[in-house]
Each structure stands twice: as C-alpha cells, then as structure tokens.
Coordinates of C-alpha atoms and ligand atoms in Angstrom, one line a residue:
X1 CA 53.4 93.2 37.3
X2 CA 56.8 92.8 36.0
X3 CA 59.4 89.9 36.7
X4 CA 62.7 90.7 36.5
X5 CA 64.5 88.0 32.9
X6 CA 67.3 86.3 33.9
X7 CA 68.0 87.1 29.8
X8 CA 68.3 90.8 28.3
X9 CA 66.9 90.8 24.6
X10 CA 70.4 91.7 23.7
X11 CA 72.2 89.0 25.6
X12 CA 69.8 86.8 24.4
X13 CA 70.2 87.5 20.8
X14 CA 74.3 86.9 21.2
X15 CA 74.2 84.1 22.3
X16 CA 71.6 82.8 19.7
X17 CA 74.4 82.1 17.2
X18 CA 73.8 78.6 17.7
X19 CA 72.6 74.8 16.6
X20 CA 68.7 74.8 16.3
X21 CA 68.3 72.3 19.5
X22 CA 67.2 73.2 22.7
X23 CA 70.2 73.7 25.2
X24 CA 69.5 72.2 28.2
X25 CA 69.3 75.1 31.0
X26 CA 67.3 75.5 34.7
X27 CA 63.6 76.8 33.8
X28 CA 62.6 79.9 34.6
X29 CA 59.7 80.6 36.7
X30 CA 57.3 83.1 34.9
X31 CA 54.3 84.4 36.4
X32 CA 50.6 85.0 34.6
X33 CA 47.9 86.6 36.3
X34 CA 44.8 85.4 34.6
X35 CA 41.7 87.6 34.8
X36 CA 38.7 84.8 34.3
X37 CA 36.2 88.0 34.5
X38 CA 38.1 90.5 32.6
X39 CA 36.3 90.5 28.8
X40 CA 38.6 91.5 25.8
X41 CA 35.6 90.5 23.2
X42 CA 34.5 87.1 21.4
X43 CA 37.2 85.4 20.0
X44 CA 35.2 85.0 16.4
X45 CA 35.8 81.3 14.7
X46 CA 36.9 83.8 11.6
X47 CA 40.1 84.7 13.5
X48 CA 41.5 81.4 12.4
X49 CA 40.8 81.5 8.7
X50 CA 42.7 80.2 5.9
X51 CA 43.5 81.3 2.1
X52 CA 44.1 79.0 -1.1
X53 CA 45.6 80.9 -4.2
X54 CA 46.0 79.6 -7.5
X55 CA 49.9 79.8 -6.5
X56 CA 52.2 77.3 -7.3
X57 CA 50.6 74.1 -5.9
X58 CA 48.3 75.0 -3.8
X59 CA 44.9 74.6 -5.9
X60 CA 46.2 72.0 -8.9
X61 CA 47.4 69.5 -7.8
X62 CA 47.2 70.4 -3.8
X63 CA 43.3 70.7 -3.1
X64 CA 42.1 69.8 -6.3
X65 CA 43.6 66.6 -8.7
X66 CA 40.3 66.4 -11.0
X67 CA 37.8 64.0 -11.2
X68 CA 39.7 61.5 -13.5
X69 CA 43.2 61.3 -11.0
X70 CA 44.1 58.5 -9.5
X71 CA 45.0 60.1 -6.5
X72 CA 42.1 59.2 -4.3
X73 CA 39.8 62.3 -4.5
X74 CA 35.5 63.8 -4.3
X75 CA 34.8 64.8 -6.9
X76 CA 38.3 65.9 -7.9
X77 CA 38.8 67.4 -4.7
X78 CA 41.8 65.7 -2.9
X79 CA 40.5 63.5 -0.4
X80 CA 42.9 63.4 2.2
X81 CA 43.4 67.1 2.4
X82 CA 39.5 67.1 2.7
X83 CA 39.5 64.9 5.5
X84 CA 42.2 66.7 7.4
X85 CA 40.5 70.6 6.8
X86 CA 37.2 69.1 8.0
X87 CA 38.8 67.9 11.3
X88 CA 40.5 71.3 11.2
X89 CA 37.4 72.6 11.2
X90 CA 38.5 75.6 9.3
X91 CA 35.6 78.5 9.6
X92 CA 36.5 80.2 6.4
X93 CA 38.5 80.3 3.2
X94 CA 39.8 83.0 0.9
X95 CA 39.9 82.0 -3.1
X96 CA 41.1 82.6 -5.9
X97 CA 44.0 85.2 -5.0
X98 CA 46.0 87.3 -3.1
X99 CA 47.4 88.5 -7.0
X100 CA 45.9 85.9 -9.0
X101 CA 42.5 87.8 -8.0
X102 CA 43.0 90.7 -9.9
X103 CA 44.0 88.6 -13.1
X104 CA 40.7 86.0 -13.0
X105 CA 37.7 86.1 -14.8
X106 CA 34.8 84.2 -13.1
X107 CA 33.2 83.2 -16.4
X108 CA 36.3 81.3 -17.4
X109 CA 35.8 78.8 -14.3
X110 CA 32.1 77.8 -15.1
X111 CA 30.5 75.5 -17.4
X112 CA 31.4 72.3 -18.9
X113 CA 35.1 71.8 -19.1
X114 CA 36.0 71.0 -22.4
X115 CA 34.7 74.8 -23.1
X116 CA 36.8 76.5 -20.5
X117 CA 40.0 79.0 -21.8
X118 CA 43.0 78.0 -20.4
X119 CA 44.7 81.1 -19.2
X120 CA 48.2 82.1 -18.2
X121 CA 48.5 82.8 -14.6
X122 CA 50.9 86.0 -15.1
X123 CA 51.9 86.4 -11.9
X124 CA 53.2 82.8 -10.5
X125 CA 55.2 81.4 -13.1
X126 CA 53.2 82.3 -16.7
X127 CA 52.0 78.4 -16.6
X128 CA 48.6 77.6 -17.9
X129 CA 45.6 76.8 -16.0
X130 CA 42.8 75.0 -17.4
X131 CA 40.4 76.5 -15.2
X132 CA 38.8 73.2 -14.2
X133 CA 38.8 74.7 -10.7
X134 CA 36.1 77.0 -10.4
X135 CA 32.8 79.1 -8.7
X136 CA 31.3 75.9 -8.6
X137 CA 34.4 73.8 -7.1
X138 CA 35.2 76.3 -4.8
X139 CA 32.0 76.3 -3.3
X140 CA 31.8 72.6 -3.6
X141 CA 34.8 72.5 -1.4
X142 CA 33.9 75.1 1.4
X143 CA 31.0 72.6 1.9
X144 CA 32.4 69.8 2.1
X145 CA 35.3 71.1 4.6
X146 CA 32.3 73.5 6.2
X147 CA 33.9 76.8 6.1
X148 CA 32.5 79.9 4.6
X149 CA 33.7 80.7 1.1
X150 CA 35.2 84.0 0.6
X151 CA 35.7 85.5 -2.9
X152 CA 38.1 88.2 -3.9
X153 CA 37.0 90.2 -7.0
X154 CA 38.9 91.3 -9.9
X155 CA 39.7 95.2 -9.4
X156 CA 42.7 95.7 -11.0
X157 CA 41.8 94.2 -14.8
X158 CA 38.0 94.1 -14.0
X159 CA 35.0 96.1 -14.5
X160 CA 32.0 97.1 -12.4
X161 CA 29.8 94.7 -14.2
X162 CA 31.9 91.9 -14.2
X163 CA 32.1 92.0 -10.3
X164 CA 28.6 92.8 -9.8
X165 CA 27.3 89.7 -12.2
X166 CA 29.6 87.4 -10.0
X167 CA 27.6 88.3 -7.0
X168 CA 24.4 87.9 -9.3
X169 CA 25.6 84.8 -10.4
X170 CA 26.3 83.3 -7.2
X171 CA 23.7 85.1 -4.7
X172 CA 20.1 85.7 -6.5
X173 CA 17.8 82.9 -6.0
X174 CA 16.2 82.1 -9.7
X175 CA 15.0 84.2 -12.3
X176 CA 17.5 86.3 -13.9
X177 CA 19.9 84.8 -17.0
X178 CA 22.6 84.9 -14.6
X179 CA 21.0 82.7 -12.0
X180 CA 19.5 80.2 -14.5
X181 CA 22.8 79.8 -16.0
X182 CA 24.1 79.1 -12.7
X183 CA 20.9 76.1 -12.3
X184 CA 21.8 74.9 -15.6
X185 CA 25.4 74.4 -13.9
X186 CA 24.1 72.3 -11.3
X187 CA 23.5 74.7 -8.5
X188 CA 20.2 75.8 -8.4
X189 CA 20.4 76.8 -4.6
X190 CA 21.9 80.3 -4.6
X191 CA 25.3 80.2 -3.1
X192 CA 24.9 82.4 -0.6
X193 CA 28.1 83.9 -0.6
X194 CA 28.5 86.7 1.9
X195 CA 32.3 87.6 2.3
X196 CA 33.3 89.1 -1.1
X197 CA 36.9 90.8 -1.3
X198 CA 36.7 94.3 -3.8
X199 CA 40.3 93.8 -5.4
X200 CA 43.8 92.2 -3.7
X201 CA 46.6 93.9 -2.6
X202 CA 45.7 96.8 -5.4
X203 CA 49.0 99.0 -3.8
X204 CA 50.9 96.5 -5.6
X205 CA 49.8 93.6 -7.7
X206 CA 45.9 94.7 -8.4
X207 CA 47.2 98.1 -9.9
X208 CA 49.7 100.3 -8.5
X209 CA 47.3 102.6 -7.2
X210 CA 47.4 105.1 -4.8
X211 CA 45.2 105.1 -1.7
X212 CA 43.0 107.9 -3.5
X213 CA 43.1 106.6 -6.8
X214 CA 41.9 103.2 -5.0
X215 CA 38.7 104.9 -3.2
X216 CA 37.6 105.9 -6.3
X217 CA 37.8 102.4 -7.5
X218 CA 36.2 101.3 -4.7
X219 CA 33.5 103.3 -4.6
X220 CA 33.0 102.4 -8.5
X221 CA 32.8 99.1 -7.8
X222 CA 30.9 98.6 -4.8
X223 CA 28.3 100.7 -5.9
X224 CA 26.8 97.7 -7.8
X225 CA 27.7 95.2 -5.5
X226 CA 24.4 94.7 -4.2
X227 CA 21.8 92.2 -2.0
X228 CA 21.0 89.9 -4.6
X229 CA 18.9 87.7 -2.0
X230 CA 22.3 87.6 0.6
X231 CA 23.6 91.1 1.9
X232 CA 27.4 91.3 0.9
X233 CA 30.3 92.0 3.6
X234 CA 32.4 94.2 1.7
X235 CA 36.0 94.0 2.0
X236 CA 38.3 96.9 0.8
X237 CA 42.1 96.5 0.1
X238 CA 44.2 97.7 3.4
X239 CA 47.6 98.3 3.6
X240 CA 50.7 96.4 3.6
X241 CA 51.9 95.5 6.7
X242 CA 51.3 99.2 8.9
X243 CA 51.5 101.4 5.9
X244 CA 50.0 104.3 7.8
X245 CA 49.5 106.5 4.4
X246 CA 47.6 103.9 2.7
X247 CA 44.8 103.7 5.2
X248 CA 44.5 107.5 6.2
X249 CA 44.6 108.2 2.1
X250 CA 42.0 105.6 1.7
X251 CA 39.5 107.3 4.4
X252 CA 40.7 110.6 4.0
X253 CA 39.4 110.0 0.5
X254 CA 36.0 108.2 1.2
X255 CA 34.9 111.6 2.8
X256 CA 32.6 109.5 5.3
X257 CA 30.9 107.8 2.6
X258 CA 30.0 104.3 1.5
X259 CA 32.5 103.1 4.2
X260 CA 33.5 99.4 3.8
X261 CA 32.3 96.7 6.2
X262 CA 35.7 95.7 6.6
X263 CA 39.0 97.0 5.6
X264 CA 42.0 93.9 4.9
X265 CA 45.7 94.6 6.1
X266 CA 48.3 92.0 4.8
X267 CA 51.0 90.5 7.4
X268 CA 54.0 88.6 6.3
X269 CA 56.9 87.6 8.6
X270 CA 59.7 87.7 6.2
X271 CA 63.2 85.7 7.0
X272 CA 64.7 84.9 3.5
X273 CA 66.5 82.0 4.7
X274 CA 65.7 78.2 3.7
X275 CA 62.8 76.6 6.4
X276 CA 64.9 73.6 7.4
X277 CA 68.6 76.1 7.9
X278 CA 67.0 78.5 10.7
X279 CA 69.6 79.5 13.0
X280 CA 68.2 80.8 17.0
X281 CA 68.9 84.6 15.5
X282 CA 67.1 83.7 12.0
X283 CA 64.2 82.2 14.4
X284 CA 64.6 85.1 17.0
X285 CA 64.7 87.5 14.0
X286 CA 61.0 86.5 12.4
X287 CA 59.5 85.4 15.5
X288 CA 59.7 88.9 16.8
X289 CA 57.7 90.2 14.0
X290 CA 54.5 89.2 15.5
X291 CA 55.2 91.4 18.4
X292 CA 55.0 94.5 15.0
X293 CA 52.1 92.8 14.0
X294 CA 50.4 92.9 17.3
X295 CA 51.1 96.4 16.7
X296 CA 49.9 97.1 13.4
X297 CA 46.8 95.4 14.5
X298 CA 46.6 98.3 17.3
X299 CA 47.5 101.4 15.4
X300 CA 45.3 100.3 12.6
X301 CA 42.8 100.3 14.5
X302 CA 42.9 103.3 16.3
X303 CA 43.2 104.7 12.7
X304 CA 40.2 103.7 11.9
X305 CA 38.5 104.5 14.8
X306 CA 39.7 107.8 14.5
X307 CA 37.2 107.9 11.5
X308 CA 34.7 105.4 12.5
X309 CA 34.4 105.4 16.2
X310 CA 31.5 103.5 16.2
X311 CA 33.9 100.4 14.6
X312 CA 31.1 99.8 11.8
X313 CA 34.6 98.9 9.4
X314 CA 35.6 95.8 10.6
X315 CA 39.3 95.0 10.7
X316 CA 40.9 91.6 9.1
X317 CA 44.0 90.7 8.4
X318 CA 43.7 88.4 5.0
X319 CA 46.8 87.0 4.7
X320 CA 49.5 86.6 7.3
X321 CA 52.5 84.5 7.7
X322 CA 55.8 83.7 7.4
X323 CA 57.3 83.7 4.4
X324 CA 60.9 81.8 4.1
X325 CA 63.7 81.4 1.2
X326 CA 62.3 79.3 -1.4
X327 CA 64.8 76.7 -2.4
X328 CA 64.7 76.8 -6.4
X329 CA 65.1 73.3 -6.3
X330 CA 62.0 72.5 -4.3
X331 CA 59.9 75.4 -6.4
X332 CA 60.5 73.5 -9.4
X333 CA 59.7 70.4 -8.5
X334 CA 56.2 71.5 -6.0
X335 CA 55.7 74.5 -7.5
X336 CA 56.3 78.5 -6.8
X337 CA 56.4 79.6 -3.1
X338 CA 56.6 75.9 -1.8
X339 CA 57.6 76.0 1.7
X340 CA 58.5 73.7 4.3
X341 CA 57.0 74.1 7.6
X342 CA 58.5 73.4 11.0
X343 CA 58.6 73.4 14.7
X344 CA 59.6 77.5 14.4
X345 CA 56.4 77.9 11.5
X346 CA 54.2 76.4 14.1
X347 CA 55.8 78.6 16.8
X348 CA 55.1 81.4 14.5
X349 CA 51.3 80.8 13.5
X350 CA 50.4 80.0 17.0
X351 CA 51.7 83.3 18.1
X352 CA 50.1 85.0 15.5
X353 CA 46.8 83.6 17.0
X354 CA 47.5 84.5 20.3
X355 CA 48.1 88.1 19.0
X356 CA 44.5 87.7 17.7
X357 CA 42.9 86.3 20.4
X358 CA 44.6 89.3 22.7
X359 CA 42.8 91.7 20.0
X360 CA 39.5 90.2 19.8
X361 CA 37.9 92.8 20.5
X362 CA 39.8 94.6 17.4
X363 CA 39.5 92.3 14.6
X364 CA 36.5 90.5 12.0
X365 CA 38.6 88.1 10.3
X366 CA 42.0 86.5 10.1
X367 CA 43.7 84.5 7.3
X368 CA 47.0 82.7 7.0
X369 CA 48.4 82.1 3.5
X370 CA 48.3 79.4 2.3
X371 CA 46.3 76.3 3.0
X372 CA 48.3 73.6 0.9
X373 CA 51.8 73.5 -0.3
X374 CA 52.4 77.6 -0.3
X375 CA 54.3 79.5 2.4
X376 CA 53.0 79.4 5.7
X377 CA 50.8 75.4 4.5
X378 CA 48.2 73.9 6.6
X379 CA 49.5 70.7 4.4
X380 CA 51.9 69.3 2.0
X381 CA 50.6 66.9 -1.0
X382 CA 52.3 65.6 -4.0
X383 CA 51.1 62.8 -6.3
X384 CA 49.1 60.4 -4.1
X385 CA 50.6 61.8 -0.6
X386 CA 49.6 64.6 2.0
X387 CA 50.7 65.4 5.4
X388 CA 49.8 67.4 7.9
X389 CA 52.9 70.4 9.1
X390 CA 53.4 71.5 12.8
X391 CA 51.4 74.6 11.6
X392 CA 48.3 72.3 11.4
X393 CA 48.7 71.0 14.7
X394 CA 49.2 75.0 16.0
X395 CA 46.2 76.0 14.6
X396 CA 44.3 72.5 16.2
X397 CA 45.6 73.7 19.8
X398 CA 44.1 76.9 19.5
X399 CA 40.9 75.6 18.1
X400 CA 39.0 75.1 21.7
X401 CA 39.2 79.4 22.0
X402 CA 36.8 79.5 19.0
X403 CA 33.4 81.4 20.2
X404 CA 34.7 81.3 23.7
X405 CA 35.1 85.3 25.4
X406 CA 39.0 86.4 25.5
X407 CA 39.8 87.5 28.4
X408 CA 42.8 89.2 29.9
X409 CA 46.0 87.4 31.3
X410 CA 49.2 89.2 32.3
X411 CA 52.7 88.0 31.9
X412 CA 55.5 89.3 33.6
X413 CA 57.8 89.2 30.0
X414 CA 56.3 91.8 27.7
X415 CA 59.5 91.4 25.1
X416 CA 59.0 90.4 22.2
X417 CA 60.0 86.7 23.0
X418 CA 58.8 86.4 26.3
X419 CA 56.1 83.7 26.9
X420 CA 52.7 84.4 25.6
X421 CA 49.5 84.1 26.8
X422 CA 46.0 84.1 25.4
X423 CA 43.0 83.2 27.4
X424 CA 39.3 82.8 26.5
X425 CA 36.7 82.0 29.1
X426 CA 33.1 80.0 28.6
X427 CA 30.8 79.1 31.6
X428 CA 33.1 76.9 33.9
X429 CA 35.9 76.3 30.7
X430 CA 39.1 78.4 30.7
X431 CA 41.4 77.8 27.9
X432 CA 45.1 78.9 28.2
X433 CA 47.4 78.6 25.4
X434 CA 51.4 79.9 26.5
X435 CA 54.2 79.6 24.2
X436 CA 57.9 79.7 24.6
X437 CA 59.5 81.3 21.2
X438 CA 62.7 81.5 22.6
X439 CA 65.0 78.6 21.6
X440 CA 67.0 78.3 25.1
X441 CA 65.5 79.0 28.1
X442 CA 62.4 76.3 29.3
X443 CA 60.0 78.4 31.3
X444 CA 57.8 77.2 34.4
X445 CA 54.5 79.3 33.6
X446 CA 52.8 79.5 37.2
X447 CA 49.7 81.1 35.9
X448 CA 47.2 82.9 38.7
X449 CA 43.7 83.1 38.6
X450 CA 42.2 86.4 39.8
X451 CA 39.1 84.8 40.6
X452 CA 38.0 81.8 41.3
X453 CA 39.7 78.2 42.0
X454 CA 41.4 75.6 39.3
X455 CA 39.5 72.1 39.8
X456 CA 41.3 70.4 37.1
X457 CA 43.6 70.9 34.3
X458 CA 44.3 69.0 31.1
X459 CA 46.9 70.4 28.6
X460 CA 48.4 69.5 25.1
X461 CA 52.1 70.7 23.4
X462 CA 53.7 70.9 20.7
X463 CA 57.6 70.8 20.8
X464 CA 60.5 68.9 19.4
X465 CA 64.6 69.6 20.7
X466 CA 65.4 70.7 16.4
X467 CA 63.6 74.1 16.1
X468 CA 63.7 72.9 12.3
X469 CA 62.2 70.1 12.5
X470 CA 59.5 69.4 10.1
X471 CA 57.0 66.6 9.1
X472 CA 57.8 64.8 5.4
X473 CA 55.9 62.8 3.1
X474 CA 58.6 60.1 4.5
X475 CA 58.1 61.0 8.3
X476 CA 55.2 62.9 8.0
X477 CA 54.3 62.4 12.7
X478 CA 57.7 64.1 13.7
X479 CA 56.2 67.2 15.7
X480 CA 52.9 66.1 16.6
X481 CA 50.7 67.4 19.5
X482 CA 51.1 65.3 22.6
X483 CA 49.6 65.0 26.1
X484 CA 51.8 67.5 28.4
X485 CA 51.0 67.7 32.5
X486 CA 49.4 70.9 34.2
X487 CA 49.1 70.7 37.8
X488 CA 46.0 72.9 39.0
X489 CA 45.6 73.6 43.0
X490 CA 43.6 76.4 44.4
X491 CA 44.1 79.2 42.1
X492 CA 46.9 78.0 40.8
X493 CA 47.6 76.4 37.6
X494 CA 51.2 75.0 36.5
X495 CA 53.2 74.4 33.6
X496 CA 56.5 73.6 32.1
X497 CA 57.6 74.8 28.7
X498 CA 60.4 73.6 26.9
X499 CA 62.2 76.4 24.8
X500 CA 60.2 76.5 21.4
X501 CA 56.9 74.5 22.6
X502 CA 53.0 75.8 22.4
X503 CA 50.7 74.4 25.3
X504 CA 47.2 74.1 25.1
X505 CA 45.2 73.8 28.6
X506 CA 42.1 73.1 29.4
X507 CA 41.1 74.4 33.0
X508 CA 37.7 73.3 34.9
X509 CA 37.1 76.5 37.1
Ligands
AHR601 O1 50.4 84.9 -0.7 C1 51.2 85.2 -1.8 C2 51.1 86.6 -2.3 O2 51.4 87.5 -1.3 C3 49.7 87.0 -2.7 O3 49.3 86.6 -3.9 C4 49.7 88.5 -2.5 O4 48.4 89.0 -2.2 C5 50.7 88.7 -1.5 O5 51.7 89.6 -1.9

C-alpha cells in the first residue's frame, strides 16, 4: 500500500532552510495497516539498553560522586540519577568503555581505595582517574537500578589471562585466590556476570587491527573465557557502522570455528553542528540516518546468516546515537563529549527504537551511548543537580513494547522521514508508537487493524513547536511526555501528530 506525499523528499529538503518551530500547515492523512497477528519476533527488554564510559562526565561526577560528596548519593552512587534509571527501568548497561575498555585494568578498580593507581585515561582528555569506580561499584549500581551489568574486556593492551581472571574474579563461586579476594572485598556472592564484551571498537581505538588480525585475537582470548559457575555470552567487536569488509574478514577468518554468541556493530548519527543551533536540514540530515541504520541492521544480518544460518551469533548494536558538535565551552566546563539533548535527540532515539522493534526478530541487544552527561544522555548532572532530557522520556514511551511480540504495521510513507511505526502485541494489549521526524507537515495517522476491533485507546507524546528545545538544570520539564487523544472505533484507531512529536498508544483489542 502506498499513499501518494503531498511532499517530495527533495522539495521537502528545500524548503527546510528554516527556524526550528513547527509551521503551522493542514495535516496530512497517513494510513497504517496494522497486522495484530503478523509476528516479527520478541521485542527483547535488551533492545533498549544503555552504556556508561569513563568519558568526560559520565561516571565521575555523573553516576558516581563518592561516598564522602555532598551531593546527595548511595553509597557514592548519585542518588537522583539512581532514582530516575530505576523508573527507567533500564534492562542492561555496558561499562567501562567504548575506548576506555581497551586501556583498563580490572585490578586497578578493586580493593581498598587508598591503594588504588590513579591512571590517565589516554583517550578522553589524559585526566586522571582515581579508580574509585570499580568491579565492585559497577555491579553495585546495576543492582540497585536492576539492569544486567555488561563488561567490555581489555583486548587491545590486555592479555588472555588478565581477561580470563576478570571472569574468575567476578563469576566462580568460592574457592580459588581469585574468588576469595573478591569475598574479602565484600562480595562473597559471585557476580554472575554473563554479558562480557572481548575488546571495543578494536578497528580503531582497541588496536588498529584488521578483521583477520582481530579473529586471531579473538580466538586467543576467548579461548580462556570460560564457565566459571555462569556460562559467558561472548561478544566480538563488529564493524563500524555497515563496514561490510570487517565482518566478512572476521568470519571469513573464524573458518566456522569458536563462532561468537554475538557479534557488536557501532551506530552513530553524526551532524557536527551544536544541539541547541539545528536547522530543519541539519535535523532532516541526521534524522535520515536511522533509515542507513535500519539498513545496516539488515545487511548485517544477512551477512551473518550467510555464514550462520541457524542465527547462533546474535546481532547487537552496542553503541548507537547521535553524536552533535561539542561546544568547547561546554566540554570544559562538563567534561569531553558533553552534549545537550533536545526535542530532535528524542526524535532520533525513539526512531532508532522503532528501527529495533521492526528488526526484532534480527537483533540480541541494543545500546545507546551514553547514559549521563555524554552524547546521546539519558541525563544531565552537575554538582548537586540532574535532569532528565527528552531522550529519557523517548525511551519511557517505548518502554510498554518490552517482552511484548512485534508485529508488523505498514505505512503508506516508506521515505526516510515519513511517519514510523512499530507495533508489538500481548494477549488483548497492542502498543503503537508513530513518530513524525519531519519538522513541517502534522500527520493524521489513521492506523487499520487487520484483525480484530479497537475497544479503547489511551496514548502519550512527546512534542514541543522549537525542534531544539531542551530540558536545563534551570528548566529542566520543558519537553515532557503528556496525555495526547487517540480515538479508537471498530478497527480503526486515530491520531494526530504534530511535525516532530513521538506518540505512544495503548490499544485494548
Ligand atoms: O561513545 C564514545 C566513543 O565512541 C566510544 O568510546 C567508542 O567506542 C566510540 O568510537
């Protein structure tokens, strides 16, 4: 089904020169067929993971302020942003790097404090870290947000051994001199840490390898990477972006050995412009990368399945986002890749989860960078204050589609800014969440069921008329979710986008 736009892409993007507000034009009825019956796959909680670096701000002085700060905090874990991830609900977290991974030794971050090395992180600024976040700290946290901890080992300046003892360390249950140490820390409950990544990014910051030079370190190190009382999920380095070489090189090279569980692309949805300055053809410009990513996400796949029909290599995609101009300014005073987030970042992330949703079938894992204070930021927090972005709230709207069954909805506007859909189905529950990237044109989605009737209908949006608007420690509830009507009769459901909004309904079928 196909409806004819009253837009070309190309008239579209002329006429996008303009203020970041929402013109005021006639909406534009766009139909959805929605398929409650039509399965696309489980839409796994892990599709809407999250990843904290030691980057800037994200871990000092973001999630963690120390036991002795006055910023109110557990355990020197920042209160506030605890309070907000746990109503998040976030399902998993990536630690300690994207690059800082392949830099970080594990046994600098345990024991008592006052004998931890303080190291230079090398790759964010040659600052010093005094390692009082650590194993134990980041575990501490996952718990106490309830997400599943997800480590990323040290390939690129590590060894074998050193990886392998950090699984020891953290997984077997009592007995050896690496699990006693790890009682005599305070934890004498293994950790039970399952995801564990083998290297970061190791194409470029974890080494400068080749794909072939990185199977061989792969295999080296994964070899010892064993069950030490909790079977590992072992995550090799993917490619950047759709780098088609890196992945064939890397399974050309395993030789149909030893495959990984899963296999980790990296997304970013560059726009070197400042957050807050967006123009509609900066906006149009990045938001249409999630249409490439959508088909990355495809071609990778195949790829692999071309090697692994039988899917036993899971595909994730470990850090996503979009990634703005910094503003040395800002950097300096919040720390490298400090980012402010707005009504087009929240446009962005949720389309990047209905991208995931639509590929549930295709993918293990997904993980937007970075939780707090770096690039594409959950939250902001400096000195005794934290907010919550418009990314939060995104990923808050797509929350009730975790566990539920995607299933397939059509839209007549397959371009890269037409409205999108996801869907995802449980007993008598559909959820629907359409968004409107484009910055002038308010769309009427009349969405069709293809079987059975609409009782009821409750929906939520996100929107604000400034595409760049953004929530500040001073003003920190400008683009909050808020109620939004959906009209539901026989099997038709109703409702009005703004231009740059994401809706959130609820249907009773
Ligand atoms: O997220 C910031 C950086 O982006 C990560 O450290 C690296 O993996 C990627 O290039």
């Amino acid at each position: 089904m196909r409806t004819k736009s009253t837009l070309s892409r190309r008239a579209f993007v002329s006429s996008a020169a303009a203020a970041p507000f929402s013109a005021l034009a006639a909406a534009r009825e766009e139909n959805v067929v929605v398929h409650p019956q039509v399965e696309i796959g489980k839409i796994r909680p892990e599709l809407h993971g999250h990843f904290a670096e030691h980057l800037g701000s994200c871990v000092y002085g973001g999630l963690w302020v120390g036991k002795n700060s006055p910023v109110p905090n557990l355990n020197g874990h920042r209160k506030q942003a605890v309070d907000y991830l746990k109503a998040l609900g976030i399902p998993v977290l990536r630690w300690p790097g994207g690059c800082f991974a392949d830099d970080y030794h594990w046994r600098d971050g345990i024991g008592p404090l006052a004998r931890r090395p303080k190291r230079v992180n090398i790759h964010w600024g040659n600052y010093t870290e005094d390692n009082s976040f650590g194993t134990h700290e980041f575990v501490e946290l996952c718990r106490l947000i309830g997400a599943e901890p997800y480590f990323a080992g040290n390939v690129g300046s590590g060894t074998p051994r050193e990886l392998r003892d950090w699984v020891e360390y953290c997984n077997y249950p009592a007995g050896s001199t690496l699990s006693d140490e790890r009682a005599a820390n305070g934890s004498p409950e293994p950790f039970r840490i399952r995801y564990w990544g083998v290297g970061n990014e190791n194409w470029g910051c974890g080494g400068r390898m080749t794909p072939e030079e990185y199977a061989t370190h792969y295999r080296r190190f994964a070899g010892y990477m064993r069950n030490f009382g909790t079977p590992p999920y072992l995550v090799a380095c993917g490619p950047n972006s759709n780098d088609i070489r890196w992945t064939r090189g890397f399974m050309d090279s395993m030789q149909g050995r030893g495959y990984p569980h899963g296999f980790a692309l990296h997304y970013y949805q560059n726009m070197r412009v400042e957050p807050t300055k967006f123009t509609a053809d900066n906006a149009a410009a990045q938001l249409t990368k999630f249409a490439d990513m959508e088909k990355a996400i495809v071609q990778q796949r195949a790829l692999l399945d071309s090697y692994d029909p039988e899917r036993r290599v899971g595909l994730l995609i470990d850090e996503w986002g979009v990634w703005d101009g910094m503003i040395p300014a800002e950097e300096k005073k919040y720390g490298r890749l400090w980012q402010q987030n707005t009504l087009r970042s929240a446009v962005g992330a949720a389309l990047g989860l209905n991208v995931f949703h639509r590929h549930a079938g295709k993918l293990v894992m997904g993980n937007i960078a970075q939780t707090v204070n770096v690039l594409h930021a959950m939250l902001l927090a400096y000195e005794d204050k934290c907010i919550r972005t418009p990314s939060y709230y995104a990923f808050e709207l797509a929350k009730p589609h975790r566990a539920k069954t995607a299933v397939r909805a059509e839209t007549g506007d397959s371009s890269p800014l037409g409205l999108s859909v996801s869907a995802s189905r449980q007993d008598n529950e559909l959820v629907l969440t359409l968004i409107n990237p484009r910055h002038d044109t308010p769309l009427k989605a009349a969405c069709r069921l293809s079987s059975g009737r609409a009782a009821s209908a409750t929906a939520r949006i996100l929107h604000h008329e400034n595409f760049n608007a953004a929530n500040t420690f001073e003003q920190p509830d400008l683009v909050v979710p808020r109620p939004h009507a959906a009209a539901a009769e026989g099997s038709r459901v109703t409702i009005d986008l703004p231009p740059m909004s994401i809706v959130t309904a609820s249907v009773r079928i």
